mmCIF file of C-alpha atoms and ligand atoms in Angstrom:
data_model
loop_
_atom_site.group_PDB
_atom_site.id
_atom_site.type_symbol
_atom_site.label_atom_id
_atom_site.label_comp_id
_atom_site.label_asym_id
_atom_site.label_seq_id
_atom_site.Cartn_x
_atom_site.Cartn_y
_atom_site.Cartn_z
ATOM 1 C CA UNK A 1 242.239 -54.952 100.751
ATOM 2 C CA UNK A 2 242.429 -52.160 98.279
ATOM 3 C CA UNK A 3 239.640 -49.771 97.491
ATOM 4 C CA UNK A 4 239.326 -46.598 95.480
ATOM 5 C CA UNK A 5 239.537 -43.379 97.453
ATOM 6 C CA UNK A 6 239.065 -39.740 96.553
ATOM 7 C CA UNK A 7 242.754 -39.672 95.601
ATOM 8 C CA UNK A 8 241.653 -41.663 92.526
ATOM 9 C CA UNK A 9 238.817 -39.269 91.610
ATOM 10 C CA UNK A 10 240.014 -36.639 89.156
ATOM 11 C CA UNK A 11 238.521 -33.712 87.196
ATOM 12 C CA UNK A 12 235.542 -33.224 89.456
ATOM 13 C CA UNK A 13 234.832 -29.590 88.565
ATOM 14 C CA UNK A 14 231.192 -29.240 87.525
ATOM 15 C CA UNK A 15 230.506 -32.927 88.147
ATOM 16 C CA UNK A 16 227.999 -34.276 90.656
ATOM 17 C CA UNK A 17 229.064 -36.569 93.475
ATOM 18 C CA UNK A 18 226.388 -38.715 95.112
ATOM 19 C CA UNK A 19 227.697 -39.140 98.658
ATOM 20 C CA UNK A 20 226.241 -41.802 100.956
ATOM 21 C CA UNK A 21 226.576 -40.512 104.502
ATOM 22 C CA UNK A 22 225.226 -41.882 107.780
ATOM 23 C CA UNK A 23 223.019 -39.175 109.249
ATOM 24 C CA UNK A 24 221.147 -41.675 111.413
ATOM 25 C CA UNK A 25 221.761 -39.369 114.370
ATOM 26 C CA UNK A 26 220.103 -39.408 117.780
ATOM 27 C CA UNK A 27 217.221 -36.931 117.704
ATOM 28 C CA UNK A 28 214.759 -35.686 120.314
ATOM 29 C CA UNK A 29 211.776 -33.522 119.349
ATOM 30 C CA UNK A 30 213.344 -32.739 115.966
ATOM 31 C CA UNK A 31 216.660 -31.691 117.504
ATOM 32 C CA UNK A 32 219.946 -33.537 117.048
ATOM 33 C CA UNK A 33 221.361 -34.516 120.439
ATOM 34 C CA UNK A 34 224.741 -35.717 119.140
ATOM 35 C CA UNK A 35 226.110 -34.364 115.841
ATOM 36 C CA UNK A 36 229.210 -36.605 115.660
ATOM 37 C CA UNK A 37 227.984 -38.277 112.469
ATOM 38 C CA UNK A 38 227.485 -34.881 110.814
ATOM 39 C CA UNK A 39 230.999 -33.822 111.765
ATOM 40 C CA UNK A 40 232.662 -36.960 110.434
ATOM 41 C CA UNK A 41 231.106 -36.289 107.005
ATOM 42 C CA UNK A 42 232.611 -32.800 106.713
ATOM 43 C CA UNK A 43 236.071 -33.708 105.327
ATOM 44 C CA UNK A 44 234.555 -35.571 102.365
ATOM 45 C CA UNK A 45 231.976 -32.870 101.637
ATOM 46 C CA UNK A 46 234.583 -30.120 101.829
ATOM 47 C CA UNK A 47 237.097 -31.992 99.696
ATOM 48 C CA UNK A 48 234.508 -32.480 96.942
ATOM 49 C CA UNK A 49 233.360 -28.863 97.149
ATOM 50 C CA UNK A 50 236.940 -27.633 96.970
ATOM 51 C CA UNK A 51 237.339 -29.690 93.788
ATOM 52 C CA UNK A 52 234.344 -27.835 92.317
ATOM 53 C CA UNK A 53 231.884 -30.712 92.477
ATOM 54 C CA UNK A 54 228.184 -30.520 93.292
ATOM 55 C CA UNK A 55 227.481 -32.634 96.360
ATOM 56 C CA UNK A 56 224.249 -34.617 96.708
ATOM 57 C CA UNK A 57 224.020 -36.231 100.144
ATOM 58 C CA UNK A 58 222.152 -39.512 100.390
ATOM 59 C CA UNK A 59 221.213 -40.999 103.769
ATOM 60 C CA UNK A 60 218.708 -42.991 105.770
ATOM 61 C CA UNK A 61 217.097 -42.034 109.026
ATOM 62 C CA UNK A 62 215.593 -44.562 111.415
ATOM 63 C CA UNK A 63 213.508 -47.421 110.010
ATOM 64 C CA UNK A 64 210.436 -46.150 108.095
ATOM 65 C CA UNK A 65 210.179 -49.542 106.348
ATOM 66 C CA UNK A 66 209.583 -48.290 102.826
ATOM 67 C CA UNK A 67 206.869 -45.754 103.689
ATOM 68 C CA UNK A 68 206.887 -41.969 103.933
ATOM 69 C CA UNK A 69 206.925 -41.300 107.676
ATOM 70 C CA UNK A 70 207.044 -37.506 108.220
ATOM 71 C CA UNK A 71 208.618 -37.817 111.690
ATOM 72 C CA UNK A 72 211.540 -39.634 110.019
ATOM 73 C CA UNK A 73 212.308 -36.880 107.519
ATOM 74 C CA UNK A 74 215.927 -35.765 107.193
ATOM 75 C CA UNK A 75 214.841 -32.134 106.976
ATOM 76 C CA UNK A 76 215.853 -31.346 110.613
ATOM 77 C CA UNK A 77 219.448 -32.136 109.616
ATOM 78 C CA UNK A 78 219.629 -29.311 107.046
ATOM 79 C CA UNK A 79 220.146 -26.361 109.406
ATOM 80 C CA UNK A 80 222.729 -27.977 111.728
ATOM 81 C CA UNK A 81 224.658 -29.239 108.697
ATOM 82 C CA UNK A 82 224.630 -25.808 107.040
ATOM 83 C CA UNK A 83 225.889 -24.329 110.295
ATOM 84 C CA UNK A 84 228.772 -26.834 110.464
ATOM 85 C CA UNK A 85 229.654 -26.306 106.783
ATOM 86 C CA UNK A 86 229.348 -22.545 107.016
ATOM 87 C CA UNK A 87 227.291 -22.417 103.815
ATOM 88 C CA UNK A 88 223.713 -23.140 102.708
ATOM 89 C CA UNK A 89 222.396 -26.664 102.233
ATOM 90 C CA UNK A 90 219.404 -27.304 99.978
ATOM 91 C CA UNK A 91 216.844 -30.003 100.629
ATOM 92 C CA UNK A 92 215.131 -32.258 98.072
ATOM 93 C CA UNK A 93 211.756 -33.776 98.960
ATOM 94 C CA UNK A 94 212.725 -37.099 97.414
ATOM 95 C CA UNK A 95 216.035 -38.882 96.836
ATOM 96 C CA UNK A 96 215.189 -39.884 93.242
ATOM 97 C CA UNK A 97 213.174 -38.430 90.372
ATOM 98 C CA UNK A 98 212.146 -34.878 89.495
ATOM 99 C CA UNK A 99 212.695 -33.093 92.812
ATOM 100 C CA UNK A 100 216.174 -34.570 93.285
ATOM 101 C CA UNK A 101 217.179 -33.909 89.669
ATOM 102 C CA UNK A 102 215.938 -30.302 89.822
ATOM 103 C CA UNK A 103 217.633 -29.589 93.164
ATOM 104 C CA UNK A 104 220.968 -30.861 91.846
ATOM 105 C CA UNK A 105 220.604 -28.990 88.532
ATOM 106 C CA UNK A 106 220.049 -25.725 90.432
ATOM 107 C CA UNK A 107 223.237 -26.102 92.510
ATOM 108 C CA UNK A 108 226.302 -24.034 91.719
ATOM 109 C CA UNK A 109 229.674 -25.793 91.635
ATOM 110 C CA UNK A 110 230.528 -26.551 95.265
ATOM 111 C CA UNK A 111 226.860 -26.505 96.280
ATOM 112 C CA UNK A 112 225.324 -29.063 98.616
ATOM 113 C CA UNK A 113 221.896 -30.710 98.641
ATOM 114 C CA UNK A 114 220.561 -33.192 101.173
ATOM 115 C CA UNK A 115 218.185 -35.741 99.667
ATOM 116 C CA UNK A 116 215.199 -37.020 101.655
ATOM 117 C CA UNK A 117 215.390 -40.311 103.599
ATOM 118 C CA UNK A 118 216.255 -43.073 101.128
ATOM 119 C CA UNK A 119 214.370 -45.621 103.274
ATOM 120 C CA UNK A 120 211.078 -43.945 102.324
ATOM 121 C CA UNK A 121 211.432 -46.256 99.280
ATOM 122 C CA UNK A 122 210.946 -49.978 99.886
ATOM 123 C CA UNK A 123 213.312 -50.568 96.943
ATOM 124 C CA UNK A 124 216.215 -49.280 99.064
ATOM 125 C CA UNK A 125 216.372 -52.167 101.534
ATOM 126 C CA UNK A 126 215.434 -54.629 98.780
ATOM 127 C CA UNK A 127 218.589 -53.438 96.969
ATOM 128 C CA UNK A 128 216.473 -53.150 93.830
ATOM 129 C CA UNK A 129 218.576 -52.779 90.672
ATOM 130 C CA UNK A 130 216.282 -50.274 88.963
ATOM 131 C CA UNK A 131 216.160 -48.131 92.063
ATOM 132 C CA UNK A 132 219.960 -48.245 92.314
ATOM 133 C CA UNK A 133 220.096 -47.183 88.661
ATOM 134 C CA UNK A 134 217.766 -44.239 89.323
ATOM 135 C CA UNK A 135 220.020 -43.126 92.181
ATOM 136 C CA UNK A 136 223.007 -43.418 89.847
ATOM 137 C CA UNK A 137 221.258 -41.216 87.271
ATOM 138 C CA UNK A 138 221.615 -38.285 89.648
ATOM 139 C CA UNK A 139 225.402 -38.158 89.581
ATOM 140 C CA UNK A 140 228.727 -38.742 87.843
ATOM 141 C CA UNK A 141 230.449 -40.505 90.723
ATOM 142 C CA UNK A 142 229.391 -42.309 93.903
ATOM 143 C CA UNK A 143 231.231 -41.802 97.189
ATOM 144 C CA UNK A 144 230.472 -44.002 100.183
ATOM 145 C CA UNK A 145 231.356 -42.279 103.450
ATOM 146 C CA UNK A 146 229.023 -44.328 105.639
ATOM 147 C CA UNK A 147 231.084 -47.127 107.185
ATOM 148 C CA UNK A 148 228.465 -47.421 109.928
ATOM 149 C CA UNK A 149 225.843 -48.456 107.343
ATOM 150 C CA UNK A 150 228.195 -50.666 105.314
ATOM 151 C CA UNK A 151 226.872 -53.884 106.878
ATOM 152 C CA UNK A 152 223.614 -53.264 104.976
ATOM 153 C CA UNK A 153 223.413 -54.529 101.380
ATOM 154 C CA UNK A 154 220.994 -51.801 100.331
ATOM 155 C CA UNK A 155 220.667 -49.878 97.069
ATOM 156 C CA UNK A 156 222.312 -46.741 98.501
ATOM 157 C CA UNK A 157 225.156 -48.615 100.214
ATOM 158 C CA UNK A 158 225.838 -51.435 97.770
ATOM 159 C CA UNK A 159 223.720 -51.528 94.596
ATOM 160 C CA UNK A 160 224.499 -48.022 93.360
ATOM 161 C CA UNK A 161 228.252 -48.721 93.548
ATOM 162 C CA UNK A 162 227.820 -51.034 90.541
ATOM 163 C CA UNK A 163 226.314 -48.257 88.412
ATOM 164 C CA UNK A 164 228.867 -45.456 88.897
ATOM 165 C CA UNK A 165 232.594 -45.042 89.497
ATOM 166 C CA UNK A 166 232.648 -45.691 93.268
ATOM 167 C CA UNK A 167 235.041 -44.328 95.897
ATOM 168 C CA UNK A 168 235.536 -44.495 99.658
ATOM 169 C CA UNK A 169 235.098 -41.101 101.305
ATOM 170 C CA UNK A 170 237.508 -39.701 103.885
ATOM 171 C CA UNK A 171 235.650 -41.039 106.917
ATOM 172 C CA UNK A 172 235.219 -44.469 105.322
ATOM 173 C CA UNK A 173 238.916 -44.509 104.507
ATOM 174 C CA UNK A 174 239.897 -43.599 108.071
ATOM 175 C CA UNK A 175 237.620 -46.307 109.500
ATOM 176 C CA UNK A 176 239.048 -48.962 107.181
ATOM 177 C CA UNK A 177 242.630 -47.969 107.909
ATOM 178 C CA UNK A 178 242.034 -48.027 111.677
ATOM 179 C CA UNK A 179 240.271 -51.367 111.554
ATOM 180 C CA UNK A 180 243.055 -52.836 109.483
ATOM 181 C CA UNK A 181 245.590 -51.608 112.043
ATOM 182 C CA UNK A 182 243.570 -53.209 114.850
ATOM 183 C CA UNK A 183 242.621 -56.596 113.468
ATOM 184 C CA UNK A 184 243.575 -56.989 109.810
ATOM 185 C CA UNK A 185 247.268 -56.387 110.077
ATOM 186 C CA UNK A 186 248.006 -55.454 113.698
ATOM 187 C CA UNK A 187 251.235 -54.994 115.631
ATOM 188 C CA UNK A 188 251.485 -57.891 118.061
ATOM 189 C CA UNK A 189 250.722 -58.735 120.786
ATOM 190 C CA UNK A 190 247.067 -57.830 120.335
ATOM 191 C CA UNK A 191 244.602 -57.659 123.191
ATOM 192 C CA UNK A 192 240.831 -57.468 122.908
ATOM 193 C CA UNK A 193 238.436 -56.234 125.570
ATOM 194 C CA UNK A 194 234.876 -57.376 125.081
ATOM 195 C CA UNK A 195 232.173 -56.415 127.527
ATOM 196 C CA UNK A 196 228.474 -55.754 127.535
ATOM 197 C CA UNK A 197 225.484 -57.635 128.802
ATOM 198 C CA UNK A 198 225.116 -60.772 126.773
ATOM 199 C CA UNK A 199 227.213 -63.606 125.400
ATOM 200 C CA UNK A 200 224.393 -64.530 123.011
ATOM 201 C CA UNK A 201 224.670 -61.282 121.007
ATOM 202 C CA UNK A 202 228.452 -61.550 120.739
ATOM 203 C CA UNK A 203 228.978 -65.244 120.084
ATOM 204 C CA UNK A 204 230.294 -64.871 116.527
ATOM 205 C CA UNK A 205 232.465 -62.013 117.652
ATOM 206 C CA UNK A 206 234.050 -63.992 120.505
ATOM 207 C CA UNK A 207 234.624 -67.009 118.250
ATOM 208 C CA UNK A 208 236.329 -64.857 115.614
ATOM 209 C CA UNK A 209 238.457 -62.983 118.142
ATOM 210 C CA UNK A 210 239.883 -66.008 119.973
ATOM 211 C CA UNK A 211 241.373 -67.069 116.630
ATOM 212 C CA UNK A 212 243.032 -63.702 116.065
ATOM 213 C CA UNK A 213 244.089 -62.226 119.396
ATOM 214 C CA UNK A 214 246.908 -63.002 121.790
ATOM 215 C CA UNK A 215 244.739 -62.042 124.783
ATOM 216 C CA UNK A 216 241.036 -61.519 125.238
ATOM 217 C CA UNK A 217 239.606 -59.893 128.350
ATOM 218 C CA UNK A 218 235.926 -60.497 128.970
ATOM 219 C CA UNK A 219 233.962 -58.146 131.187
ATOM 220 C CA UNK A 220 230.482 -56.837 131.895
ATOM 221 C CA UNK A 221 227.432 -59.054 132.305
ATOM 222 C CA UNK A 222 228.762 -61.566 129.805
ATOM 223 C CA UNK A 223 231.705 -62.362 132.085
ATOM 224 C CA UNK A 224 229.164 -63.598 134.645
ATOM 225 C CA UNK A 225 228.025 -66.275 132.216
ATOM 226 C CA UNK A 226 231.617 -67.510 131.875
ATOM 227 C CA UNK A 227 232.150 -67.479 135.656
ATOM 228 C CA UNK A 228 228.875 -69.328 136.244
ATOM 229 C CA UNK A 229 229.899 -71.916 133.634
ATOM 230 C CA UNK A 230 233.112 -72.517 135.573
ATOM 231 C CA UNK A 231 231.200 -73.128 138.786
ATOM 232 C CA UNK A 232 231.954 -69.764 140.395
ATOM 233 C CA UNK A 233 229.156 -68.350 142.586
ATOM 234 C CA UNK A 234 227.628 -65.297 140.892
ATOM 235 C CA UNK A 235 224.690 -64.917 143.315
ATOM 236 C CA UNK A 236 221.750 -63.118 141.716
ATOM 237 C CA UNK A 237 223.843 -61.511 138.969
ATOM 238 C CA UNK A 238 222.680 -60.956 135.426
ATOM 239 C CA UNK A 239 223.853 -63.911 133.326
ATOM 240 C CA UNK A 240 222.641 -66.224 130.593
ATOM 241 C CA UNK A 241 222.761 -69.435 132.562
ATOM 242 C CA UNK A 242 221.519 -71.437 129.552
ATOM 243 C CA UNK A 243 224.625 -70.297 127.620
ATOM 244 C CA UNK A 244 227.038 -71.992 130.041
ATOM 245 C CA UNK A 245 227.945 -74.769 127.628
ATOM 246 C CA UNK A 246 228.635 -72.290 124.833
ATOM 247 C CA UNK A 247 230.832 -70.273 127.186
ATOM 248 C CA UNK A 248 232.881 -73.402 127.958
ATOM 249 C CA UNK A 249 233.249 -74.094 124.232
ATOM 250 C CA UNK A 250 234.697 -70.608 123.780
ATOM 251 C CA UNK A 251 237.097 -71.201 126.680
ATOM 252 C CA UNK A 252 238.251 -74.446 125.045
ATOM 253 C CA UNK A 253 238.567 -72.814 121.630
ATOM 254 C CA UNK A 254 240.676 -70.000 123.122
ATOM 255 C CA UNK A 255 242.988 -72.561 124.664
ATOM 256 C CA UNK A 256 243.266 -74.439 121.372
ATOM 257 C CA UNK A 257 244.073 -71.235 119.445
ATOM 258 C CA UNK A 258 246.604 -69.981 121.982
ATOM 259 C CA UNK A 259 244.523 -66.982 123.023
ATOM 260 C CA UNK A 260 244.864 -66.155 126.706
ATOM 261 C CA UNK A 261 241.425 -65.532 128.149
ATOM 262 C CA UNK A 262 241.293 -62.967 130.954
ATOM 263 C CA UNK A 263 238.179 -63.471 133.052
ATOM 264 C CA UNK A 264 237.520 -61.483 136.236
ATOM 265 C CA UNK A 265 239.348 -62.779 139.310
ATOM 266 C CA UNK A 266 237.411 -60.461 141.596
ATOM 267 C CA UNK A 267 234.432 -58.141 141.325
ATOM 268 C CA UNK A 268 232.413 -55.355 142.883
ATOM 269 C CA UNK A 269 229.155 -56.566 144.353
ATOM 270 C CA UNK A 270 226.061 -54.699 145.573
ATOM 271 C CA UNK A 271 222.445 -55.583 146.213
ATOM 272 C CA UNK A 272 221.047 -52.698 144.170
ATOM 273 C CA UNK A 273 222.016 -50.841 141.017
ATOM 274 C CA UNK A 274 221.763 -47.308 142.374
ATOM 275 C CA UNK A 275 224.200 -44.397 142.242
ATOM 276 C CA UNK A 276 226.413 -44.569 145.328
ATOM 277 C CA UNK A 277 224.991 -47.966 146.389
ATOM 278 C CA UNK A 278 226.944 -49.779 149.118
ATOM 279 C CA UNK A 279 229.413 -51.892 147.174
ATOM 280 C CA UNK A 280 231.986 -54.434 148.323
ATOM 281 C CA UNK A 281 234.850 -56.209 146.611
ATOM 282 C CA UNK A 282 234.587 -59.995 146.378
ATOM 283 C CA UNK A 283 237.238 -62.472 145.256
ATOM 284 C CA UNK A 284 235.932 -64.929 142.657
ATOM 285 C CA UNK A 285 234.974 -68.211 144.323
ATOM 286 C CA UNK A 286 233.662 -66.745 147.582
ATOM 287 C CA UNK A 287 230.007 -67.493 148.301
ATOM 288 C CA UNK A 288 227.416 -64.830 147.387
ATOM 289 C CA UNK A 289 223.798 -64.455 148.467
ATOM 290 C CA UNK A 290 220.929 -64.471 146.000
ATOM 291 C CA UNK A 291 220.546 -60.667 146.451
ATOM 292 C CA UNK A 292 224.144 -60.022 145.448
ATOM 293 C CA UNK A 293 224.801 -58.681 141.983
ATOM 294 C CA UNK A 294 228.179 -58.409 140.298
ATOM 295 C CA UNK A 295 228.217 -54.892 138.829
ATOM 296 C CA UNK A 296 231.855 -54.194 138.005
ATOM 297 C CA UNK A 297 235.277 -55.822 137.750
ATOM 298 C CA UNK A 298 237.308 -55.739 140.973
ATOM 299 C CA UNK A 299 240.704 -54.139 141.723
ATOM 300 C CA UNK A 300 242.813 -57.267 141.129
ATOM 301 C CA UNK A 301 241.111 -57.819 137.752
ATOM 302 C CA UNK A 302 241.752 -54.198 136.808
ATOM 303 C CA UNK A 303 245.410 -54.419 137.871
ATOM 304 C CA UNK A 304 245.852 -57.518 135.699
ATOM 305 C CA UNK A 305 244.207 -55.758 132.764
ATOM 306 C CA UNK A 306 246.442 -52.700 133.084
ATOM 307 C CA UNK A 307 249.475 -54.975 133.034
ATOM 308 C CA UNK A 308 248.180 -56.831 129.999
ATOM 309 C CA UNK A 309 247.574 -53.536 128.188
ATOM 310 C CA UNK A 310 251.077 -52.337 128.939
ATOM 311 C CA UNK A 311 252.414 -55.604 127.497
ATOM 312 C CA UNK A 312 250.378 -55.206 124.280
ATOM 313 C CA UNK A 313 250.956 -53.203 121.099
ATOM 314 C CA UNK A 314 247.362 -53.194 119.847
ATOM 315 C CA UNK A 315 243.982 -52.980 121.589
ATOM 316 C CA UNK A 316 240.558 -53.568 120.136
ATOM 317 C CA UNK A 317 237.742 -52.654 122.541
ATOM 318 C CA UNK A 318 234.024 -53.255 122.443
ATOM 319 C CA UNK A 319 231.758 -53.071 125.468
ATOM 320 C CA UNK A 320 232.123 -51.742 129.029
ATOM 321 C CA UNK A 321 233.483 -53.771 131.960
ATOM 322 C CA UNK A 322 230.715 -52.866 134.385
ATOM 323 C CA UNK A 323 227.536 -50.821 134.790
ATOM 324 C CA UNK A 324 229.459 -47.634 133.930
ATOM 325 C CA UNK A 325 226.297 -45.502 133.768
ATOM 326 C CA UNK A 326 225.856 -45.925 137.541
ATOM 327 C CA UNK A 327 228.873 -44.868 139.646
ATOM 328 C CA UNK A 328 230.690 -46.386 141.499
ATOM 329 C CA UNK A 329 230.270 -49.265 139.020
ATOM 330 C CA UNK A 330 232.127 -47.240 136.375
ATOM 331 C CA UNK A 331 235.483 -47.595 138.140
ATOM 332 C CA UNK A 332 236.960 -50.509 136.156
ATOM 333 C CA UNK A 333 235.856 -49.142 132.771
ATOM 334 C CA UNK A 334 237.172 -45.654 133.552
ATOM 335 C CA UNK A 335 240.527 -46.851 134.944
ATOM 336 C CA UNK A 336 241.183 -49.199 132.032
ATOM 337 C CA UNK A 337 240.050 -46.630 129.441
ATOM 338 C CA UNK A 338 242.361 -43.976 130.881
ATOM 339 C CA UNK A 339 245.322 -46.358 130.915
ATOM 340 C CA UNK A 340 244.680 -47.351 127.304
ATOM 341 C CA UNK A 341 244.388 -43.685 126.346
ATOM 342 C CA UNK A 342 247.660 -42.817 128.088
ATOM 343 C CA UNK A 343 249.488 -45.618 126.255
ATOM 344 C CA UNK A 344 247.936 -44.546 122.944
ATOM 345 C CA UNK A 345 248.963 -40.928 123.537
ATOM 346 C CA UNK A 346 252.503 -42.068 124.344
ATOM 347 C CA UNK A 347 252.512 -43.834 120.967
ATOM 348 C CA UNK A 348 253.126 -47.310 122.389
ATOM 349 C CA UNK A 349 249.625 -48.748 121.864
ATOM 350 C CA UNK A 350 247.332 -48.695 118.830
ATOM 351 C CA UNK A 351 243.965 -48.433 120.609
ATOM 352 C CA UNK A 352 240.761 -48.790 118.609
ATOM 353 C CA UNK A 353 237.281 -48.826 120.108
ATOM 354 C CA UNK A 354 233.776 -48.953 118.729
ATOM 355 C CA UNK A 355 230.167 -50.020 119.118
ATOM 356 C CA UNK A 356 227.358 -47.987 120.743
ATOM 357 C CA UNK A 357 227.980 -48.357 124.492
ATOM 358 C CA UNK A 358 231.735 -48.306 124.072
ATOM 359 C CA UNK A 359 231.700 -44.779 122.695
ATOM 360 C CA UNK A 360 229.516 -43.529 125.587
ATOM 361 C CA UNK A 361 231.809 -45.297 128.054
ATOM 362 C CA UNK A 362 234.916 -43.674 126.526
ATOM 363 C CA UNK A 363 233.218 -40.276 126.653
ATOM 364 C CA UNK A 364 232.282 -40.945 130.284
ATOM 365 C CA UNK A 365 235.958 -41.666 131.023
ATOM 366 C CA UNK A 366 236.883 -38.445 129.204
ATOM 367 C CA UNK A 367 239.225 -40.183 126.768
ATOM 368 C CA UNK A 368 237.199 -40.595 123.549
ATOM 369 C CA UNK A 369 239.592 -38.213 121.759
ATOM 370 C CA UNK A 370 242.742 -39.874 123.093
ATOM 371 C CA UNK A 371 242.424 -43.362 121.653
ATOM 372 C CA UNK A 372 244.026 -43.971 118.272
ATOM 373 C CA UNK A 373 240.588 -44.298 116.707
ATOM 374 C CA UNK A 374 237.007 -44.521 117.895
ATOM 375 C CA UNK A 375 234.524 -45.832 115.366
ATOM 376 C CA UNK A 376 231.147 -44.126 114.943
ATOM 377 C CA UNK A 377 229.655 -47.444 113.874
ATOM 378 C CA UNK A 378 227.487 -49.768 115.956
ATOM 379 C CA UNK A 379 226.276 -52.814 114.047
ATOM 380 C CA UNK A 380 228.866 -52.446 111.269
ATOM 381 C CA UNK A 381 231.699 -52.408 113.823
ATOM 382 C CA UNK A 382 230.374 -55.579 115.452
ATOM 383 C CA UNK A 383 229.970 -57.392 112.128
ATOM 384 C CA UNK A 384 233.476 -56.401 111.185
ATOM 385 C CA UNK A 385 234.733 -57.768 114.552
ATOM 386 C CA UNK A 386 232.852 -60.965 113.725
ATOM 387 C CA UNK A 387 234.991 -61.254 110.595
ATOM 388 C CA UNK A 388 232.032 -60.835 108.244
ATOM 389 C CA UNK A 389 232.485 -59.099 104.899
ATOM 390 C CA UNK A 390 230.664 -55.742 104.808
ATOM 391 C CA UNK A 391 228.721 -55.380 101.531
ATOM 392 C CA UNK A 392 229.186 -51.598 101.387
ATOM 393 C CA UNK A 393 232.950 -52.020 101.680
ATOM 394 C CA UNK A 394 233.198 -54.966 99.301
ATOM 395 C CA UNK A 395 231.474 -52.909 96.604
ATOM 396 C CA UNK A 396 234.312 -50.346 96.739
ATOM 397 C CA UNK A 397 237.068 -52.845 96.062
ATOM 398 C CA UNK A 398 239.138 -52.377 92.971
HETATM 399 C C1 3PG B 401 223.334 -47.288 112.612
HETATM 400 O O1 3PG B 401 222.804 -46.332 113.178
HETATM 401 O O2 3PG B 401 223.921 -48.196 113.230
HETATM 402 C C2 3PG B 401 223.361 -47.320 111.120
HETATM 403 O O3 3PG B 401 222.957 -46.098 110.611
HETATM 404 C C3 3PG B 401 222.515 -48.449 110.579
HETATM 405 O O4 3PG B 401 221.160 -48.289 110.908
HETATM 406 P P1 3PG B 401 220.203 -49.548 110.831
HETATM 407 O O5 3PG B 401 220.595 -50.454 111.977
HETATM 408 O O6 3PG B 401 218.794 -49.018 110.962
HETATM 409 O O7 3PG B 401 220.436 -50.228 109.517
HETATM 410 MG MG1 MG B 402 220.907 -48.927 114.537
#
């Protein structure tokens, strides 16, 4: 896939760039609790400023559903962003019309304005053509740097790209390159690790992956569903027992496509999910009581996974292997994450991870900076793993 990048954008001095960023950051009482998404936008903003462009930042925050919801204003982002940029950031009360036009007009070359939450307009999510055109009126070029919102076909992520010369920003470019290295055009053998609670939310993803990967390790609560389907006692563990048939279909499909499925061969069991709870290792197939819950992968499963990682050239990871928020049930996730990070650092494994919980789990293991790439996207990362085209990315294609 080829898309236009900022390398293709010339003569920007005095021009205005409308830059779609994802500032949908976690916030508590008007304070940003994790500014990662602000930081990833800096290279694009700085590159445009250095080229002498005016930068108008366009973003959504939360889900105001087309109404002005004051608690969902982007205003609290202004000060932290100015601090990170080391220069002032203006704010416009609306993302289209008079206030936006005036704020941009008043900028010097290299100046930055943040436009108010684009989802205050119902026309945004409707991907309304006139609304997209009024966004386009603000600027000379459009830059999309919001991979994590690219699964939405909205006016600010998709529609506007048809009204202006459109380019991928630096963060978007890095995401697309990393994803291509992991699944589009990877070095083989490729291993996937998919964890998390439910099979039902990751069905499309599992079906797509078994057709693309050499090995797929399944962990977390969803592994319980597979074990249950194969007649293995899972006691009172979390599982979607009504998904057993679907799980068996995925097992059969993996076999047909030559993808080796790695399911847990042992696990860590406890009767309560509490920090430091009494936990015991159990080999798959042994009887469990109805109080027993499988909360992590066991040592033999982890050993097999480490071996499989060492034998692979590419890793794509989504979802933890156990209840990593509650030690000791973080052991498998932490051990596997550290091994993957060590291989990536040694340059022998391309390791890409993404999706909400995965990023927290990698931070918990202390290796988020050591993988080859960690995506800041949640839903967009999952849809990409499902093999679905992302409208915001498609719109940037040459
Ligand atoms: C995200 O936080 O995953 C993106 O910003 C998309 O937000 P949305 O799920 O509200 O569209
Ligand atoms: Mg979301």
